[in-house]
XYZ file of C-alpha atoms in Angstrom:
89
model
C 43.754 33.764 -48.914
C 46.169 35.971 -50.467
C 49.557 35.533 -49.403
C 53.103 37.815 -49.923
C 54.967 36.318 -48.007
C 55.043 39.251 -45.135
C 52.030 40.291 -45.434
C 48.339 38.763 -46.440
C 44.741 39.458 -47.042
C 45.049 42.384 -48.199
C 41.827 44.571 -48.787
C 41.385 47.817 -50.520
C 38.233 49.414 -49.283
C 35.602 50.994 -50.670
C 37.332 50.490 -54.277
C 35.972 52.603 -56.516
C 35.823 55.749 -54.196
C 36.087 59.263 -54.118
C 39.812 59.458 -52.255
C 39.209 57.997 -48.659
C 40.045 54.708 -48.622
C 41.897 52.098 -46.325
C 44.412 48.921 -46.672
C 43.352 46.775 -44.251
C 46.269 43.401 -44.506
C 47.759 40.811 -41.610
C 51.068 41.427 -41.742
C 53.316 38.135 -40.565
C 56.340 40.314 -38.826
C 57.185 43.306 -38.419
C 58.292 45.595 -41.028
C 59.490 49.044 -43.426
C 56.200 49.355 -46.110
C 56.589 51.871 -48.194
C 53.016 53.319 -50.076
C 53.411 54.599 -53.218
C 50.394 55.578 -55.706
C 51.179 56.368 -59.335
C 48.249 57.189 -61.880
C 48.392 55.598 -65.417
C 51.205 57.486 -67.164
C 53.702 55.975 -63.837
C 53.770 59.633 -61.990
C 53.943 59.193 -58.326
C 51.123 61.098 -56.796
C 51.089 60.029 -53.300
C 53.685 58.303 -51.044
C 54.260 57.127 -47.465
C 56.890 54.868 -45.465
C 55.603 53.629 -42.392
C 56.918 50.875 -39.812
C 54.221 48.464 -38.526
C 54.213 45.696 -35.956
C 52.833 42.420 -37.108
C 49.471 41.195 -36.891
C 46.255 43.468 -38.694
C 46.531 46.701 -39.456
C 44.780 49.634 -40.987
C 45.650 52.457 -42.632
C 43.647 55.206 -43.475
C 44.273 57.228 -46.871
C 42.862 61.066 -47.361
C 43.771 61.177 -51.186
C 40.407 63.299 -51.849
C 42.173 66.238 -53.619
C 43.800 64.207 -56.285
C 41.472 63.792 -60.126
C 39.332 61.130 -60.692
C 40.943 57.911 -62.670
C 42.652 54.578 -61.947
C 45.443 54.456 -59.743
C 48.127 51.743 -59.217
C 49.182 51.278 -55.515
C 52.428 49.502 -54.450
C 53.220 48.501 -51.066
C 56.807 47.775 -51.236
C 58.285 45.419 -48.590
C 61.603 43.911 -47.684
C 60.528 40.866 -48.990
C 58.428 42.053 -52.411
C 56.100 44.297 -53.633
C 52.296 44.332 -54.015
C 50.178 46.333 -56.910
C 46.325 47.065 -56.423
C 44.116 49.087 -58.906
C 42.585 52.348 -57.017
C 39.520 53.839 -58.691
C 38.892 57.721 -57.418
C 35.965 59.036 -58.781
């Protein structure tokens, strides 16, 4: 089990995919995340603040216009900040 402090088990799914994906995580309180995608060179391409309850959530991303390549995604909390590799193809 993965665990961030506020927030846990996360899963990026379908990774590789063509844009649609969703973070599916157990989040321990309630809190600010803020989404933020950036392709290799560190451009951000995609970004989102939401406010979530605790326990699971998901959160469904429609990135399906953006090129193909590897992504970084950060979900920034109060409390620290997580990184995932994204593969659109």
């Amino acid at each position: 089990i993965e665990d961030y402090g506020l927030i846990k088990d996360i899963l990026i799914y379908p990774n590789p995919n063509r844009g649609i994906f969703e973070i599916n995580a157990l989040l321990q309180q309630r809190a600010n995340i803020k989404i933020g995608l950036y392709d290799l060179e560190g451009r951000l391409v995609f970004s989102d603040a939401v406010f979530l309850e605790s326990g699971h959530f998901i959160m469904h991303i429609n990135l399906s216009d953006i090129d193909a390549g590897i992504y970084n995604l950060q979900l920034l909390l109060e409390k620290g900040v997580v990184h995932r590799k994204i593969v659109i193809h």
